[in-house]
Amino acid sequence: MTIEQEKRVVERMIRLYCRKYEKNQTLCSACKALLDYAHLRLSRCKYGDAKPTCRLCPIHCYRPDRRKQMQQVMRYAGPRMLMYYPKDALMHLWSELMNGRNRCSY
Ligand code: SF4
Ligand SMILES: [Zn+2]
């Protein structure tokens, strides 16, 4: 996936988590901060458009607290993406398959 595609997918996942799990009508400040952080990391990703999915990235550039926050979002939103955004979910799965087996939880 390209950086722009990844940005769109991560935004959908964070918004889904905030709306459905946290029951917020609009994106809360904690999720907004996570989204801004994730987009910034993606903009600075050293792999560019040839990047692996962040979950399988060998260097994983997230700082520990943000990584933990993202793991929580992914645990909820990951399986639900197939229902809400099947195209994005399948693209993401395909990208992971192309990048080998799971190495970490996010
Ligand atoms: S975790 Fe890896 S793939 Fe994701 S933005 Fe950071 S360096 Fe790039
Ligand atoms: Zn939220």
Coordinates of N, CA and C and ligand atoms in Angstrom, one line a residue:
M1 N 0.8 -1.2 0.0 CA 0.0 0.0 0.0 C 0.9 1.3 0.0
T2 N 0.4 2.3 -0.6 CA 1.1 3.5 -0.6 C 0.9 4.2 0.7
I3 N 1.8 5.2 1.0 CA 1.6 6.0 2.2 C 0.2 6.6 2.3
E4 N -0.2 7.2 1.2 CA -1.6 7.8 1.3 C -2.7 6.8 1.5
Q5 N -2.6 5.6 1.0 CA -3.6 4.6 1.3 C -3.5 4.2 2.7
E6 N -2.3 4.1 3.3 CA -2.1 3.7 4.7 C -2.7 4.8 5.6
K7 N -2.5 6.0 5.2 CA -3.0 7.1 6.0 C -4.6 7.0 6.1
R8 N -5.1 6.7 4.9 CA -6.6 6.6 4.9 C -7.1 5.5 5.7
V9 N -6.4 4.3 5.6 CA -6.9 3.1 6.4 C -6.7 3.4 7.9
V10 N -5.6 3.9 8.3 CA -5.4 4.1 9.8 C -6.4 5.2 10.3
E11 N -6.7 6.1 9.5 CA -7.7 7.1 9.9 C -9.1 6.5 10.1
R12 N -9.5 5.6 9.1 CA -10.7 4.9 9.3 C -10.8 4.1 10.5
M13 N -9.7 3.4 10.8 CA -9.6 2.5 12.0 C -9.8 3.3 13.3
I14 N -9.1 4.4 13.4 CA -9.1 5.2 14.6 C -10.5 5.8 14.7
R15 N -11.1 6.3 13.6 CA -12.4 6.9 13.7 C -13.5 5.9 14.1
L16 N -13.3 4.7 13.6 CA -14.2 3.6 13.9 C -14.2 3.2 15.4
Y17 N -13.0 3.1 15.9 CA -12.7 2.8 17.3 C -13.4 3.9 18.2
C18 N -13.1 5.1 17.8 CA -13.6 6.3 18.6 C -15.2 6.3 18.6
R19 N -15.7 6.1 17.4 CA -17.2 6.2 17.3 C -17.9 5.0 17.9
K20 N -17.4 3.8 17.6 CA -18.1 2.6 18.0 C -17.8 2.1 19.4
Y21 N -16.5 2.1 19.7 CA -16.0 1.6 21.0 C -16.2 2.6 22.1
E22 N -15.7 3.8 21.8 CA -15.7 4.8 22.8 C -17.1 5.6 22.8
K23 N -17.9 5.4 21.8 CA -19.2 6.0 21.7 C -19.1 7.5 21.6
N24 N -18.1 8.0 20.9 CA -18.0 9.5 20.7 C -18.7 9.9 19.4
Q25 N -19.3 11.0 19.3 CA -19.9 11.5 18.1 C -18.9 12.1 17.2
T26 N -17.9 12.8 17.8 CA -16.8 13.3 17.0 C -15.5 12.8 17.6
L27 N -14.5 12.8 16.8 CA -13.2 12.3 17.2 C -12.7 13.0 18.5
C28 N -12.4 12.2 19.5 CA -12.0 12.7 20.8 C -10.5 13.2 20.7
S29 N -10.1 13.9 21.7 CA -8.7 14.5 21.6 C -7.7 13.4 21.7
A30 N -7.9 12.4 22.4 CA -6.9 11.3 22.5 C -6.7 10.6 21.1
C31 N -7.8 10.3 20.5 CA -7.8 9.7 19.2 C -7.3 10.6 18.1
K32 N -7.6 11.9 18.2 CA -7.1 12.9 17.3 C -5.5 13.0 17.4
A33 N -5.0 12.9 18.6 CA -3.6 13.0 18.8 C -2.9 11.7 18.3
L34 N -3.6 10.6 18.4 CA -3.0 9.3 17.9 C -3.0 9.4 16.3
L35 N -4.1 9.9 15.8 CA -4.2 10.0 14.3 C -3.1 10.9 13.8
D36 N -3.0 12.1 14.4 CA -1.9 13.0 13.9 C -0.6 12.4 14.0
Y37 N -0.3 11.7 15.1 CA 1.0 11.0 15.3 C 1.2 9.9 14.2
A38 N 0.2 9.1 14.0 CA 0.3 8.0 13.0 C 0.5 8.6 11.6
H39 N -0.1 9.7 11.3 CA 0.1 10.3 10.0 C 1.5 10.9 9.9
L40 N 1.9 11.5 11.0 CA 3.3 12.1 10.9 C 4.3 10.9 10.7
R41 N 4.2 9.8 11.4 CA 5.1 8.7 11.3 C 5.1 8.2 9.8
L42 N 3.9 8.1 9.3 CA 3.8 7.7 7.9 C 4.4 8.7 6.9
S43 N 4.3 9.9 7.2 CA 4.9 10.9 6.3 C 6.4 10.8 6.3
R44 N 6.9 10.4 7.5 CA 8.4 10.3 7.7 C 8.9 8.9 7.5
C45 N 8.1 8.0 7.1 CA 8.5 6.6 7.0 C 9.6 6.4 6.0
K46 N 10.7 5.8 6.5 CA 11.9 5.6 5.7 C 11.7 4.7 4.5
Y47 N 10.7 3.9 4.5 CA 10.4 2.9 3.4 C 9.7 3.6 2.3
G48 N 9.0 4.7 2.5 CA 8.2 5.3 1.5 C 7.1 4.4 1.0
D49 N 6.7 4.5 -0.2 CA 5.6 3.7 -0.7 C 5.9 2.2 -0.8
A50 N 7.2 1.8 -0.5 CA 7.5 0.4 -0.5 C 7.4 -0.2 0.9
K51 N 6.8 0.5 1.8 CA 6.7 0.2 3.2 C 6.0 -1.2 3.4
P52 N 6.4 -1.9 4.5 CA 5.6 -3.0 4.9 C 4.4 -2.4 5.7
T53 N 3.4 -3.2 6.1 CA 2.4 -2.6 7.0 C 3.1 -2.3 8.3
C54 N 2.6 -1.3 9.0 CA 3.3 -0.9 10.3 C 3.3 -2.1 11.3
R55 N 2.3 -2.8 11.3 CA 2.2 -3.9 12.2 C 3.3 -4.9 12.0
L56 N 3.8 -5.1 10.8 CA 4.8 -6.1 10.5 C 6.2 -5.4 10.4
C57 N 6.3 -4.1 10.6 CA 7.5 -3.4 10.3 C 8.6 -3.9 11.3
P58 N 9.8 -4.2 10.8 CA 10.9 -4.7 11.6 C 11.5 -3.6 12.6
I59 N 11.4 -2.3 12.2 CA 11.9 -1.3 13.1 C 10.8 -0.7 14.0
H60 N 9.7 -0.6 13.5 CA 8.5 0.0 14.2 C 8.9 1.3 14.9
C61 N 8.6 2.4 14.2 CA 9.1 3.7 14.7 C 8.2 4.4 15.7
Y62 N 7.2 3.8 16.2 CA 6.3 4.4 17.2 C 7.0 4.4 18.5
R63 N 6.7 5.5 19.3 CA 7.2 5.5 20.7 C 6.2 4.6 21.5
P64 N 6.7 4.0 22.6 CA 6.0 2.9 23.3 C 4.6 3.3 23.7
D65 N 4.3 4.5 24.2 CA 2.9 4.8 24.6 C 2.0 4.9 23.4
R66 N 2.4 5.4 22.3 CA 1.6 5.5 21.1 C 1.4 4.1 20.5
R67 N 2.4 3.3 20.6 CA 2.3 1.9 20.1 C 1.2 1.2 20.8
K68 N 1.2 1.3 22.2 CA 0.2 0.7 23.0 C -1.2 1.1 22.7
Q69 N -1.3 2.5 22.5 CA -2.6 3.0 22.2 C -3.1 2.5 20.8
M70 N -2.2 2.4 19.8 CA -2.5 1.9 18.5 C -2.9 0.4 18.6
Q71 N -2.2 -0.4 19.4 CA -2.6 -1.8 19.6 C -4.0 -1.9 20.0
Q72 N -4.4 -1.1 21.0 CA -5.8 -1.1 21.5 C -6.8 -0.8 20.4
V73 N -6.5 0.2 19.6 CA -7.4 0.6 18.5 C -7.5 -0.6 17.5
M74 N -6.3 -1.2 17.1 CA -6.3 -2.3 16.2 C -7.0 -3.5 16.6
R75 N -6.9 -3.8 17.9 CA -7.6 -5.0 18.4 C -9.1 -4.8 18.2
Y76 N -9.6 -3.6 18.4 CA -11.1 -3.4 18.2 C -11.4 -3.3 16.7
A77 N -10.7 -2.4 16.1 CA -11.1 -2.0 14.7 C -10.6 -3.0 13.6
G78 N -9.5 -3.7 13.9 CA -9.0 -4.6 12.9 C -10.1 -5.6 12.3
P79 N -10.7 -6.4 13.2 CA -11.7 -7.3 12.7 C -12.9 -6.7 12.1
R80 N -13.2 -5.5 12.6 CA -14.5 -4.8 12.1 C -14.3 -4.1 10.8
M81 N -13.1 -3.9 10.4 CA -12.8 -3.2 9.1 C -13.5 -4.0 8.0
L82 N -13.5 -5.3 8.1 CA -14.0 -6.1 7.0 C -15.5 -5.8 6.8
M83 N -16.2 -5.5 7.9 CA -17.6 -5.2 7.8 C -17.9 -3.8 7.3
Y84 N -17.1 -2.9 7.8 CA -17.3 -1.5 7.5 C -16.6 -1.0 6.2
Y85 N -15.4 -1.4 6.0 CA -14.6 -1.0 4.9 C -13.9 -2.2 4.2
P86 N -14.7 -3.1 3.6 CA -14.1 -4.3 3.1 C -13.0 -4.2 2.1
K87 N -13.1 -3.1 1.3 CA -12.0 -2.9 0.3 C -10.7 -2.6 1.0
D88 N -10.7 -1.7 1.9 CA -9.5 -1.3 2.7 C -9.0 -2.5 3.5
A89 N -9.9 -3.2 4.1 CA -9.4 -4.4 4.9 C -8.7 -5.4 4.0
L90 N -9.3 -5.7 2.9 CA -8.7 -6.7 2.0 C -7.3 -6.2 1.4
M91 N -7.3 -4.9 1.1 CA -6.0 -4.4 0.6 C -4.9 -4.5 1.7
H92 N -5.3 -4.2 2.9 CA -4.4 -4.3 4.0 C -3.9 -5.7 4.3
L93 N -4.9 -6.7 4.2 CA -4.5 -8.1 4.4 C -3.6 -8.6 3.3
W94 N -3.9 -8.1 2.1 CA -3.0 -8.5 1.0 C -1.6 -8.0 1.2
S95 N -1.5 -6.8 1.6 CA -0.2 -6.2 1.8 C 0.5 -6.9 2.9
E96 N -0.1 -7.4 3.9 CA 0.5 -8.2 5.0 C 1.0 -9.5 4.5
L97 N 0.1 -10.1 3.6 CA 0.5 -11.4 3.1 C 1.8 -11.3 2.2
M98 N 1.9 -10.2 1.5 CA 3.0 -9.9 0.6 C 4.3 -9.6 1.5
N99 N 4.1 -9.2 2.7 CA 5.2 -8.9 3.5 C 5.6 -10.0 4.5
G100 N 5.1 -11.1 4.4 CA 5.4 -12.3 5.2 C 4.6 -12.5 6.4
R101 N 5.0 -13.3 7.3 CA 4.1 -13.7 8.4 C 4.2 -12.7 9.5
N102 N 3.2 -12.8 10.4 CA 3.1 -11.8 11.6 C 4.4 -11.9 12.4
R103 N 4.9 -10.7 12.8 CA 6.0 -10.6 13.7 C 5.8 -9.9 15.0
C104 N 4.8 -9.1 15.0 CA 4.4 -8.5 16.3 C 3.0 -8.1 16.3
S105 N 2.5 -7.6 17.5 CA 1.0 -7.4 17.5 C 0.6 -6.1 17.0
Y106 N 1.5 -5.1 16.9 CA 1.2 -4.0 16.0 C 2.5 -3.4 15.5
Ligands
SF4_1 S1 6.3 1.6 11.7 FE1 7.7 1.1 10.1 S2 6.4 1.1 8.2 FE2 5.2 2.1 9.8 S3 5.7 4.3 9.6 FE3 7.2 3.5 11.1 S4 9.0 2.9 9.8 FE4 7.3 3.1 8.4
ZN2 ZN -11.6 8.5 20.8

